[in-house]
XYZ file of C-alpha atoms in Angstrom:
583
model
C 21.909 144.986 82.267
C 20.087 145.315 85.690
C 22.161 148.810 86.346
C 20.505 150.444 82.843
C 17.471 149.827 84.064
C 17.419 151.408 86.996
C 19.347 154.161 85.363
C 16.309 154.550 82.830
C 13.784 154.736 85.843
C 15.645 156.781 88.289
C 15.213 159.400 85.019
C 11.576 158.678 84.622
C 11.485 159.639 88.831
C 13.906 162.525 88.680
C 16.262 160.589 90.861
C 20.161 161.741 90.543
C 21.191 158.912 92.822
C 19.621 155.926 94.082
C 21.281 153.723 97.528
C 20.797 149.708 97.596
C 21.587 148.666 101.056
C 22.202 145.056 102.468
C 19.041 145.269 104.734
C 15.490 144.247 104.990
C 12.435 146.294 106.873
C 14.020 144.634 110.381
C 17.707 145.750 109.893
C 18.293 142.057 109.873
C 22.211 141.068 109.099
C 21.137 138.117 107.371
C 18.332 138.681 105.365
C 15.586 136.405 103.927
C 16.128 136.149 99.732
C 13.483 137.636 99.122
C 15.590 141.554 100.177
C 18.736 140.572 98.716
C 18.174 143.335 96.633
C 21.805 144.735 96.464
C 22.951 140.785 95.584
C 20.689 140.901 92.438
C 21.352 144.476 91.709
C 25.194 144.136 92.010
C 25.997 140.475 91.741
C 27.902 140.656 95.055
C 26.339 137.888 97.581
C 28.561 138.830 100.812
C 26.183 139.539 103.855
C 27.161 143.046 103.896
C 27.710 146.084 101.538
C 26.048 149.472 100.111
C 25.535 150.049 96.295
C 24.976 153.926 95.134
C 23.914 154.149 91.395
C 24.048 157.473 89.279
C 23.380 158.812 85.943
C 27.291 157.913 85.239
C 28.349 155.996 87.973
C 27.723 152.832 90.105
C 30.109 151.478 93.209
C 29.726 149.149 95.949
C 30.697 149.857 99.556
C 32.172 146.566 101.292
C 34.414 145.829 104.130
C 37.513 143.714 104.618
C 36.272 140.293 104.704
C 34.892 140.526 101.616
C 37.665 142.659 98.916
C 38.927 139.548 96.992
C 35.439 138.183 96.477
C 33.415 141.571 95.844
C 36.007 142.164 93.154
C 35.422 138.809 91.323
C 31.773 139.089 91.344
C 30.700 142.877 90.233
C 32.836 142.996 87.314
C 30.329 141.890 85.172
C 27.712 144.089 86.793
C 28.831 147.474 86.508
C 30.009 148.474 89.386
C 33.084 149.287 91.347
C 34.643 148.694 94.116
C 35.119 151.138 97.195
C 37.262 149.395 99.722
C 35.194 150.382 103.014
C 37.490 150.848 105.902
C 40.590 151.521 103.918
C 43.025 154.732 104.114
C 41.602 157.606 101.895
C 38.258 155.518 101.163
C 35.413 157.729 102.362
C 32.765 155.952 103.520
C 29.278 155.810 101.178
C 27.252 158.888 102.840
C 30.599 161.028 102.729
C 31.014 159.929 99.226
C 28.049 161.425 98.575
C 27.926 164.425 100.790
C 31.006 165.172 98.598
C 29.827 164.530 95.412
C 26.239 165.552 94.994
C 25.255 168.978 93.884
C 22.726 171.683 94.888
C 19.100 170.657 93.670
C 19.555 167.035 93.113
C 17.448 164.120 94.975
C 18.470 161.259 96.044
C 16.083 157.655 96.408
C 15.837 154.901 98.703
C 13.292 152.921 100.455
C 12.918 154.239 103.367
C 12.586 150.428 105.149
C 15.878 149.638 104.612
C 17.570 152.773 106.612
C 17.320 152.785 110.074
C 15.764 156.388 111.706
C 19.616 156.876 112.381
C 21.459 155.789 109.517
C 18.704 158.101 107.185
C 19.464 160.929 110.348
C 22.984 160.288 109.442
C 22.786 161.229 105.685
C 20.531 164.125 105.951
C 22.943 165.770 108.374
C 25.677 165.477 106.340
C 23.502 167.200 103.355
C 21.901 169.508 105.552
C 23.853 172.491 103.943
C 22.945 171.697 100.342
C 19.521 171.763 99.239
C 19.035 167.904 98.814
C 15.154 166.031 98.259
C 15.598 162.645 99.500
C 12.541 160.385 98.628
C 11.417 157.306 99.626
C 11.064 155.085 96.469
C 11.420 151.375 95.694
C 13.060 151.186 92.359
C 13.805 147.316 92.190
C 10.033 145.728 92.908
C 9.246 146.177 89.105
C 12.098 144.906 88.059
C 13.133 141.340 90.204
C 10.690 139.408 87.938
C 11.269 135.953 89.324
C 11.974 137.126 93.041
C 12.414 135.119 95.736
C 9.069 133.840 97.668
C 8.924 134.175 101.767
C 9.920 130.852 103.404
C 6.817 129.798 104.632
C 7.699 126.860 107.568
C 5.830 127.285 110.671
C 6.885 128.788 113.695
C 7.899 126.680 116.866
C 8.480 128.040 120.986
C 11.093 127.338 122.432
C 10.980 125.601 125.636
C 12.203 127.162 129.124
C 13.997 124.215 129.754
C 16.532 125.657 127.074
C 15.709 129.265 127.468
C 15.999 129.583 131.299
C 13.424 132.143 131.486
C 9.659 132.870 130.272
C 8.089 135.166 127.804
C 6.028 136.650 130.365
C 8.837 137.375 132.689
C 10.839 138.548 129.820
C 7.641 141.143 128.988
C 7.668 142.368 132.740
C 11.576 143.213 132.785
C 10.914 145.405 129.875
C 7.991 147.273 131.548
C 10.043 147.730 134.395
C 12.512 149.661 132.778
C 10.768 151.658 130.099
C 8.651 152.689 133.561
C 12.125 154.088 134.289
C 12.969 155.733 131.274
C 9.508 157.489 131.429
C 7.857 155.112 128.498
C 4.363 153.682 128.462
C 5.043 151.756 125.275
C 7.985 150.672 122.999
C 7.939 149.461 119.351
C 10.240 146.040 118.284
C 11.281 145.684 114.491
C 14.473 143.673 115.216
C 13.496 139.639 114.563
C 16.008 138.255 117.265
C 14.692 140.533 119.995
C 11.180 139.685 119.403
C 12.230 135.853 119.059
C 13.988 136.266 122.506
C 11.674 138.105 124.117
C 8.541 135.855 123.217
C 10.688 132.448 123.341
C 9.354 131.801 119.633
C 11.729 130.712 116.644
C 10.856 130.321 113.144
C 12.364 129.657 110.016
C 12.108 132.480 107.767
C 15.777 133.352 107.250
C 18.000 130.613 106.285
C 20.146 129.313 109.069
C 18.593 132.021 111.614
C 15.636 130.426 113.390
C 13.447 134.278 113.563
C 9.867 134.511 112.402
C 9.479 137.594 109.775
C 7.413 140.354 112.162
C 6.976 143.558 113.953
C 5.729 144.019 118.147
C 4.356 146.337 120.260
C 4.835 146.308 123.919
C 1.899 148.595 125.654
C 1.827 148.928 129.487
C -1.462 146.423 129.197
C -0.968 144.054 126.230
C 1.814 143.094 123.579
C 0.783 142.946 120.181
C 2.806 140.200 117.681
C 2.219 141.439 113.569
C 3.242 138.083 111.566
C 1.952 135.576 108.897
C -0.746 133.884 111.156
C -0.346 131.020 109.140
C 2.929 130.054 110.409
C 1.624 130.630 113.904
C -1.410 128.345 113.786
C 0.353 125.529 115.182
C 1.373 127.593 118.656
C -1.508 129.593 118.534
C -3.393 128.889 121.570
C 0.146 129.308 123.380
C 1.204 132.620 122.034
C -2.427 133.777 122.228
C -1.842 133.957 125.954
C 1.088 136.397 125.982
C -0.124 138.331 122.883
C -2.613 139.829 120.316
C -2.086 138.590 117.070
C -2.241 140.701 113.873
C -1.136 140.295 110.313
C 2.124 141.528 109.482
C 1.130 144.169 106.630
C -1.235 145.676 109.235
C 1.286 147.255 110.880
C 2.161 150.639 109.113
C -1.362 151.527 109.404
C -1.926 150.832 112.853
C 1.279 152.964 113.650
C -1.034 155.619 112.771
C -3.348 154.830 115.643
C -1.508 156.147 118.132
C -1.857 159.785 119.591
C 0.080 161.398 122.915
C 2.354 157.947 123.679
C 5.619 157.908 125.360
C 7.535 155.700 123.202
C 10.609 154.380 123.644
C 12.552 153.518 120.221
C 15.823 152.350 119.434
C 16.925 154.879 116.834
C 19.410 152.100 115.049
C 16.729 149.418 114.809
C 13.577 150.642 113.579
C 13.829 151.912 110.386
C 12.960 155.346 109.115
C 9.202 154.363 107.859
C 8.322 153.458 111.275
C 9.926 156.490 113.037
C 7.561 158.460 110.489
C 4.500 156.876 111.655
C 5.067 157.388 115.149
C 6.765 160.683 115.472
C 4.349 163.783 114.329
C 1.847 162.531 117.284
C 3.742 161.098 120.013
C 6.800 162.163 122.377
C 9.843 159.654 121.154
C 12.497 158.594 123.970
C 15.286 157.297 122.373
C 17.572 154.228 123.517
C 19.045 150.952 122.718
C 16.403 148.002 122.687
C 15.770 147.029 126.175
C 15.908 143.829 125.202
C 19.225 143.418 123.307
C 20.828 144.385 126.740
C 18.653 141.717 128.494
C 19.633 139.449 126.318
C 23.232 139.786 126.159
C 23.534 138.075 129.238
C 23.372 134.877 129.170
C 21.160 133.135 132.407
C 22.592 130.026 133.905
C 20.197 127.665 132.227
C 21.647 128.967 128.535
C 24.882 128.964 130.100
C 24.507 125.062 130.797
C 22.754 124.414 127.406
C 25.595 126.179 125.510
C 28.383 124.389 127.302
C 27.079 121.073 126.850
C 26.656 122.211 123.129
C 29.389 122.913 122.696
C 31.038 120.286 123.870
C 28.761 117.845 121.409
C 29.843 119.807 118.500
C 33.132 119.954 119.000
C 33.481 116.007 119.200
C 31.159 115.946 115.670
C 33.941 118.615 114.357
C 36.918 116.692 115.302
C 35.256 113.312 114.155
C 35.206 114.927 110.757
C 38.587 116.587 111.038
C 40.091 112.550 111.316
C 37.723 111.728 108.242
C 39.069 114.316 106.388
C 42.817 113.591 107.098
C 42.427 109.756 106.515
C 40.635 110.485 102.883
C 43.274 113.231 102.215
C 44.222 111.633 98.657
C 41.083 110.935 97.515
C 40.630 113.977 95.935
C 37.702 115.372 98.261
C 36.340 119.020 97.069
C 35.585 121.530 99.337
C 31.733 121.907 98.868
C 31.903 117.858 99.485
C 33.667 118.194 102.933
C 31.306 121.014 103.772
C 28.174 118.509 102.982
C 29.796 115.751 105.111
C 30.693 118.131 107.935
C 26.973 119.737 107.792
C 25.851 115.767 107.806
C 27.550 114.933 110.822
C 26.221 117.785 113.050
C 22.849 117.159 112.166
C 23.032 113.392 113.559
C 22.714 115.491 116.820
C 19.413 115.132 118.448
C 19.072 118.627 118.882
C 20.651 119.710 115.248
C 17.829 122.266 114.136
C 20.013 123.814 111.089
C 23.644 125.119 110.773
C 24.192 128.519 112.546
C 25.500 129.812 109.091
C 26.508 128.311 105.124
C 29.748 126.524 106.299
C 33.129 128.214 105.404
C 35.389 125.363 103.489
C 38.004 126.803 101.830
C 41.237 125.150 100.581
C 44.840 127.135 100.339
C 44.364 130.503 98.757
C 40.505 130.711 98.846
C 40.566 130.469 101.982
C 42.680 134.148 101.955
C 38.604 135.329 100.729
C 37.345 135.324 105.013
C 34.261 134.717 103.583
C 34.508 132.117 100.352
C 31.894 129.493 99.568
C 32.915 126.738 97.685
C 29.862 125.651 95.360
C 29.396 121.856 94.152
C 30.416 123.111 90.211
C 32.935 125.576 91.633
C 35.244 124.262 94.012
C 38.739 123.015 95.073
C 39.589 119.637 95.409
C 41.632 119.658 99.091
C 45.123 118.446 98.429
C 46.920 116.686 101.109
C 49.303 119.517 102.101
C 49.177 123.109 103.204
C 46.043 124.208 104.632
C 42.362 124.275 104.987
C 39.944 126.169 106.734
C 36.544 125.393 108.278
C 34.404 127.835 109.988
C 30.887 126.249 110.812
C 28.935 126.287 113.260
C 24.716 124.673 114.102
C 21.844 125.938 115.588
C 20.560 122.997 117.989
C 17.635 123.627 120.318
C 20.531 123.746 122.849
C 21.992 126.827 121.357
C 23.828 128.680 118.609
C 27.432 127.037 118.147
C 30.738 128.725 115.356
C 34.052 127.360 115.596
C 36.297 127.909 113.045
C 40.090 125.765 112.363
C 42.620 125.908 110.025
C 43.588 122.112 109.283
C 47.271 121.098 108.359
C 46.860 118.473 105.340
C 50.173 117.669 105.286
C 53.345 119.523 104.521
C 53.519 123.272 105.173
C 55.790 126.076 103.879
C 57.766 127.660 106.563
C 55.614 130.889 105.826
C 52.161 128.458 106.772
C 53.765 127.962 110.107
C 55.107 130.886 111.078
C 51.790 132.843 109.909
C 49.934 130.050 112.028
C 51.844 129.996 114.623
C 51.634 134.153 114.977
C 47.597 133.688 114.703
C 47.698 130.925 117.562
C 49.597 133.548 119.853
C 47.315 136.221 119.167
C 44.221 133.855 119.557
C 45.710 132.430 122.954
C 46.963 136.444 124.419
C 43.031 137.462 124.103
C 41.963 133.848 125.440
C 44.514 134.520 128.329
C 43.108 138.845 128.429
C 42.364 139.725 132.267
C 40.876 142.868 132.420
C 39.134 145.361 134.409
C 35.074 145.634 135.118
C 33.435 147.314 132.564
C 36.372 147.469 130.227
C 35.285 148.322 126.779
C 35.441 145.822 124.063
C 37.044 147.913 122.210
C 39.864 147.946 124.205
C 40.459 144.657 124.294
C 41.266 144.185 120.470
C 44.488 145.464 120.452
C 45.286 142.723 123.349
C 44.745 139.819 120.082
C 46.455 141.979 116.962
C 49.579 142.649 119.270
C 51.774 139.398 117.696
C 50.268 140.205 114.545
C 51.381 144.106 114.873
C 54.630 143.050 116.123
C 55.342 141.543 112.585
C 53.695 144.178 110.662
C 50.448 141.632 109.821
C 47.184 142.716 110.500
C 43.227 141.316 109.244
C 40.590 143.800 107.639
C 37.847 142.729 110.059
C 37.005 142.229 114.214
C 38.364 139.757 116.277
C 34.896 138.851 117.942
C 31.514 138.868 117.589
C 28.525 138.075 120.382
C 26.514 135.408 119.747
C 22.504 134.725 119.974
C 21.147 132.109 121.838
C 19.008 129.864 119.185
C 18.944 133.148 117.255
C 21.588 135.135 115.019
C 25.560 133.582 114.977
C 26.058 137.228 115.134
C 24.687 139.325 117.950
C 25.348 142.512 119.974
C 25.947 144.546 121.436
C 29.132 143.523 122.243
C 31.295 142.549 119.971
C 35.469 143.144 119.605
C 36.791 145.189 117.223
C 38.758 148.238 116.838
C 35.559 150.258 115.288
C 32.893 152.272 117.660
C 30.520 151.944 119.052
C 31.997 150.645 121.934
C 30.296 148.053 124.468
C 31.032 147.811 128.032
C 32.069 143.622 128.635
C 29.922 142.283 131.088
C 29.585 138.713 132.684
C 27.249 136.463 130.938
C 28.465 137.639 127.811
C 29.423 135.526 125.027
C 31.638 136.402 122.319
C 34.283 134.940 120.002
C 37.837 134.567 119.423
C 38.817 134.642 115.789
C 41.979 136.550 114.593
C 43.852 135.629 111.454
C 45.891 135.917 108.903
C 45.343 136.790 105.403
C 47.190 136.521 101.923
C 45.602 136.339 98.571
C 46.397 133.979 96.227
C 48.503 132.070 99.296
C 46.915 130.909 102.005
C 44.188 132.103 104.688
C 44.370 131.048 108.677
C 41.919 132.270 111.151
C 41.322 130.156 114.627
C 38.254 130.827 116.491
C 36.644 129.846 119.778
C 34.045 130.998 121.870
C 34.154 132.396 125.072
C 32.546 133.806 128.278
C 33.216 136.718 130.521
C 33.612 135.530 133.934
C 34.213 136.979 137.274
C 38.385 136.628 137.880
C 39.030 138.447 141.335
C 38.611 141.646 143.348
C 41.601 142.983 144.687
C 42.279 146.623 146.725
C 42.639 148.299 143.006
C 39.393 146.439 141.328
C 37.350 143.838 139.838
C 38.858 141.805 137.352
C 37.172 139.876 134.667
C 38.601 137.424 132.343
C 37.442 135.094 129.359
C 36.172 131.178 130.086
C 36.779 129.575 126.855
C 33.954 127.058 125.959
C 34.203 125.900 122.294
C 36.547 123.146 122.382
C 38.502 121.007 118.903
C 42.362 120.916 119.277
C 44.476 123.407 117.377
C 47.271 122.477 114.742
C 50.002 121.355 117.063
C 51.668 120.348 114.078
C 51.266 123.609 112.082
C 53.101 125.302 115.519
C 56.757 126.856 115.824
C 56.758 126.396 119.317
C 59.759 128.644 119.093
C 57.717 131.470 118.521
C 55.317 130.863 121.895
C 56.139 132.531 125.055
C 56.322 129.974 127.831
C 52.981 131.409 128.794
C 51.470 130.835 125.609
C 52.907 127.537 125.588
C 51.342 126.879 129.061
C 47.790 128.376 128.069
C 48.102 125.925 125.298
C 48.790 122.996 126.769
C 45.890 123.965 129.560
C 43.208 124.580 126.719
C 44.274 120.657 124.835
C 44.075 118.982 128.796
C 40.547 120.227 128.703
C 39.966 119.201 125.479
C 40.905 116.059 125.743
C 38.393 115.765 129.230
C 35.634 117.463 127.581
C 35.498 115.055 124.186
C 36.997 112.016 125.076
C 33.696 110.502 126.557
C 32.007 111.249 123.369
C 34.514 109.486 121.333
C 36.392 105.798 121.193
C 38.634 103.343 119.249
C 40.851 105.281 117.209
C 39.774 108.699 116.906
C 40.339 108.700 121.108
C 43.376 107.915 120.172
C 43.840 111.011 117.532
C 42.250 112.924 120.256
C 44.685 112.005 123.057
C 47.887 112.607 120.023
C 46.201 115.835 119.132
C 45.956 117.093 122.567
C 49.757 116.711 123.422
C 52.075 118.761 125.731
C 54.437 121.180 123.275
């Protein structure tokens, strides 16, 4: 077993506990296989989660969308579960403030903790005398490890990003002149893809290229495999100096009395130790994750028309799948044929993430993945769930919808109908300027509240553009930090409803904060829905919908139906135009 292994070396080293994060040297959420270290040490392959190993015990630290599944796959690994988020559940570093004694050391490597997140821990064992070392226990023993993607890097073109790399460069300058900064350092592999218009494909389903820049007040400097780059060389070589990527530690060394600005939850503790015995450290969130937030009107345009493309391909599929409801289709087989279908689109570069298919109670597991020798065959009645989503040169689409294969249980359409008013009273939301998001979560759990339901994870997430499904800093959800909403932003719409070994429902759409009005009290802002594939109407109680939901409903399906109709004919119109019905 993997865990007495590491047992036997963390004796060799002296260590009395050892952490295995969910992270890579870029704090990346989804990371390249080659740093799934925690998924090979604990057998758990959700995207996030925190294993601590000592001499006598070993648990993993996971949220709510990933309990039922976590729980399945550790068993056999050693390890135990510790429900992260959950009354009386301390979190990992509290566990171990609590737990570890005078004199004892603790290992990690230091590339996976952000500057904070290893600030974090020593503060809460600044009162016992604690070594903490930076160690890699797992390189000697992942013998057939995962090799680097190696596909070559690509720019993307203006006519899709709405704005250049060299205007992007001279916006940062601009503001780190402000915050008194000659320089600033980049880890994070969507803000360097955003900020130099490049993509790559080095972590499945994310278009990022694997590096590390340097913005100086004179030149930018880009640390990467050059042999992915060869092919936009001469481009790139006009914006930046190139470097290879394991260069870059050592030339961290090179600098002596900088201003540099650093964003203390990106760049991980490794780098924040080659930069800060020489030079004056100004810390703040990545100038460019706030530039990038908001979305110009040229990605604006590109992401509507997106998403109006994809939802046509998803409700194409949707009217496959319900006319081949009896022969015995499998979940990983409607996931293939759904994946199929978007990339027919000109501008199909990859999904935007593995596509969620999950039939009746696996789909209660937020984040399930049927496999071709493990999965479901869909049954026509009760429900199924899809939540998928593409990356097209266009932009980054996810929609998610739970799909009524025949007949339902009362408890499938009430629960439904009580996630379609919670979805439509945040897709309705008007709110202040520069209200938090949040604030704005409790606006989508309220019907769920009101019936004692509630889900283990946020209602929203932003969204990259060509870049990560998942992207701050905004985001809604009742956990800090908190994010002031701004227009441009993009974020989702996704609450739902839960129940192992029964059913799972979550509807999603995306949406945009737009201006609303400005009266003698404020500004108002509201959201501008623009993912578009009609809901259930047959899995509704319309009993249950205020006449204002009912009217916000019947609003959203009228611009469905004008939005996909001229993308579709024959008889799928005609599901559209059935599907899009007044209630």
């Amino acid at each position: 077993m993997i865990l007495n292994k590491i047992r036997n070396i963390m004796k060799e080293n002296k260590i009395d506990f050892y952490l295995v994060p969910s992270k890579d040297p870029h704090g990346s959420e989804y990371l390249p296989d080659y740093y799934k270290e925690r998924e090979f040490v604990t057998g758990f392959t959700g995207s996030q989660g925190t294993a601590v190993i000592t001499n006598q015990d070993a648990y993993l630290w996971t949220d709510g969308r990933y309990f039922i599944q976590a729980e399945k796959e550790i068993k056999d690994f050693g390890f135990e579960l510790k429900k992260q988020g959950q009354a009386g559940v301390l979190n990992y570093d509290e566990w171990i403030a609590e737990n570890i004694e005078d004199g004892m050391t603790i290992g990690l490597n230091a590339e996976y903790f952000s500057h904070q997140e290893f600030k974090s821990i020593s503060k809460k064992l600044e009162n016992k005398n604690i070594k903490i070392i930076d160690i890699d226990l797992i390189k000697d023993l992942w013998e057939d490890r995962y090799d680097y993607l190696s596909d070559d890097a690509f720019l993307l073109d203006i006519k899709y990003s709405g704005k250049s790399a060299k205007e992007k460069i001279a916006e940062i300058r601009e503001i780190l002149k402000k915050k008194n900064a000659n320089m600033t350092v980049l880890s994070s592999l969507v803000d360097i893809a955003w900020t130099l218009n490049i993509r790559g494909m080095d972590i499945k389903d994310t278009p990022v290229l694997i590096s590390f820049m340097i913005i100086e007040s004179d030149k930018v400097i880009l640390f990467t495999d050059r042999e992915k780059t060869k092919k936009i060389e001469k481009e790139l070589l006009k914006i930046v100096e190139l470097k290879d990527y394991r260069e870059f530690y050592s030339y961290l060394k090179t600098y002596k009395d900088e201003k540099i600005y650093l964003d203390s939850s990106s760049i991980n503790e490794r780098i924040y130790r080659g930069l800060c015995e020489n030079n004056k450290i100004i810390f703040g969130r990545n100038i460019s994750e706030d530039l990038k937030t908001i979305k110009n009107e040229v990605e604006i345009k590109n992401l509507e028309e997106t998403y109006v493309r994809d939802g046509a391909i998803l409700f194409k599929f949707i009217c496959w799948l319900k006319e081949n409801a009896k022969n015995k289709i499998g979940e990983y087989e409607a996931a293939m044929k759904l994946d199929s279908m978007r990339a027919e689109d000109p501008l199909y570069i990859s999904n935007s993430f593995d596509t969620i298919s999950a039939y009746g109670k696996n789909a209660a597991m937020m984040h399930y993945h049927a496999r071709e020798d493990n999965q479901s065959i869909i049954e026509p009645k009760g429900f199924y769930l899809v939540d998928s989503g593409g990356q097209y040169y266009s932009g980054t689409t996810d929609i998610t919808r739970t799909i009524a294969m025949g007949e339902l249980t009362e408890e499938e359409i009430r629960d439904y109908t009580l996630t379609l008013k919670s979805h439509i009273d945040l897709m309705d939301a008007v709110f202040l300027k520069g209200t938090y998001d949040l604030a704005l979560d409790g606006i989508a759990r309220y019907a769920l509240w009101q019936e004692r339901l509630d889900y283990k994870c946020g209602t929203g997430h932003g969204i990259g553009f060509v870049l990560s499904v998942h992207e701050g800093p905004q985001r809604i959800s009742p956990r800090d930090p908190a994010v002031r909403m701004e227009e441009g932003m993009i974020v989702s719409n996704e609450p739902g409803v839960y129940k192992e070994d029964k059913h799972g429902i979550r509807l999603e759409n995306i949406m945009r904060v737009v201006f609303d009005s400005e009266t003698e009290d404020s500004i108002f802002n509201k959201f501008k829905t623009i993912s578009f594939c009609p809901l259930e109407i047959e899995a509704i109680d319309v009993r249950l919908l205020t006449d204002r939901q009912r009217k916000v409903l019947n609003s959203y399906h009228k611009e469905v139906f004008e939005k996909l109709s001229p993308h579709l004919d024959g008889d799928i119109l005609n599901s559209l135009k059935e599907a899009t019905r007044e209630v």
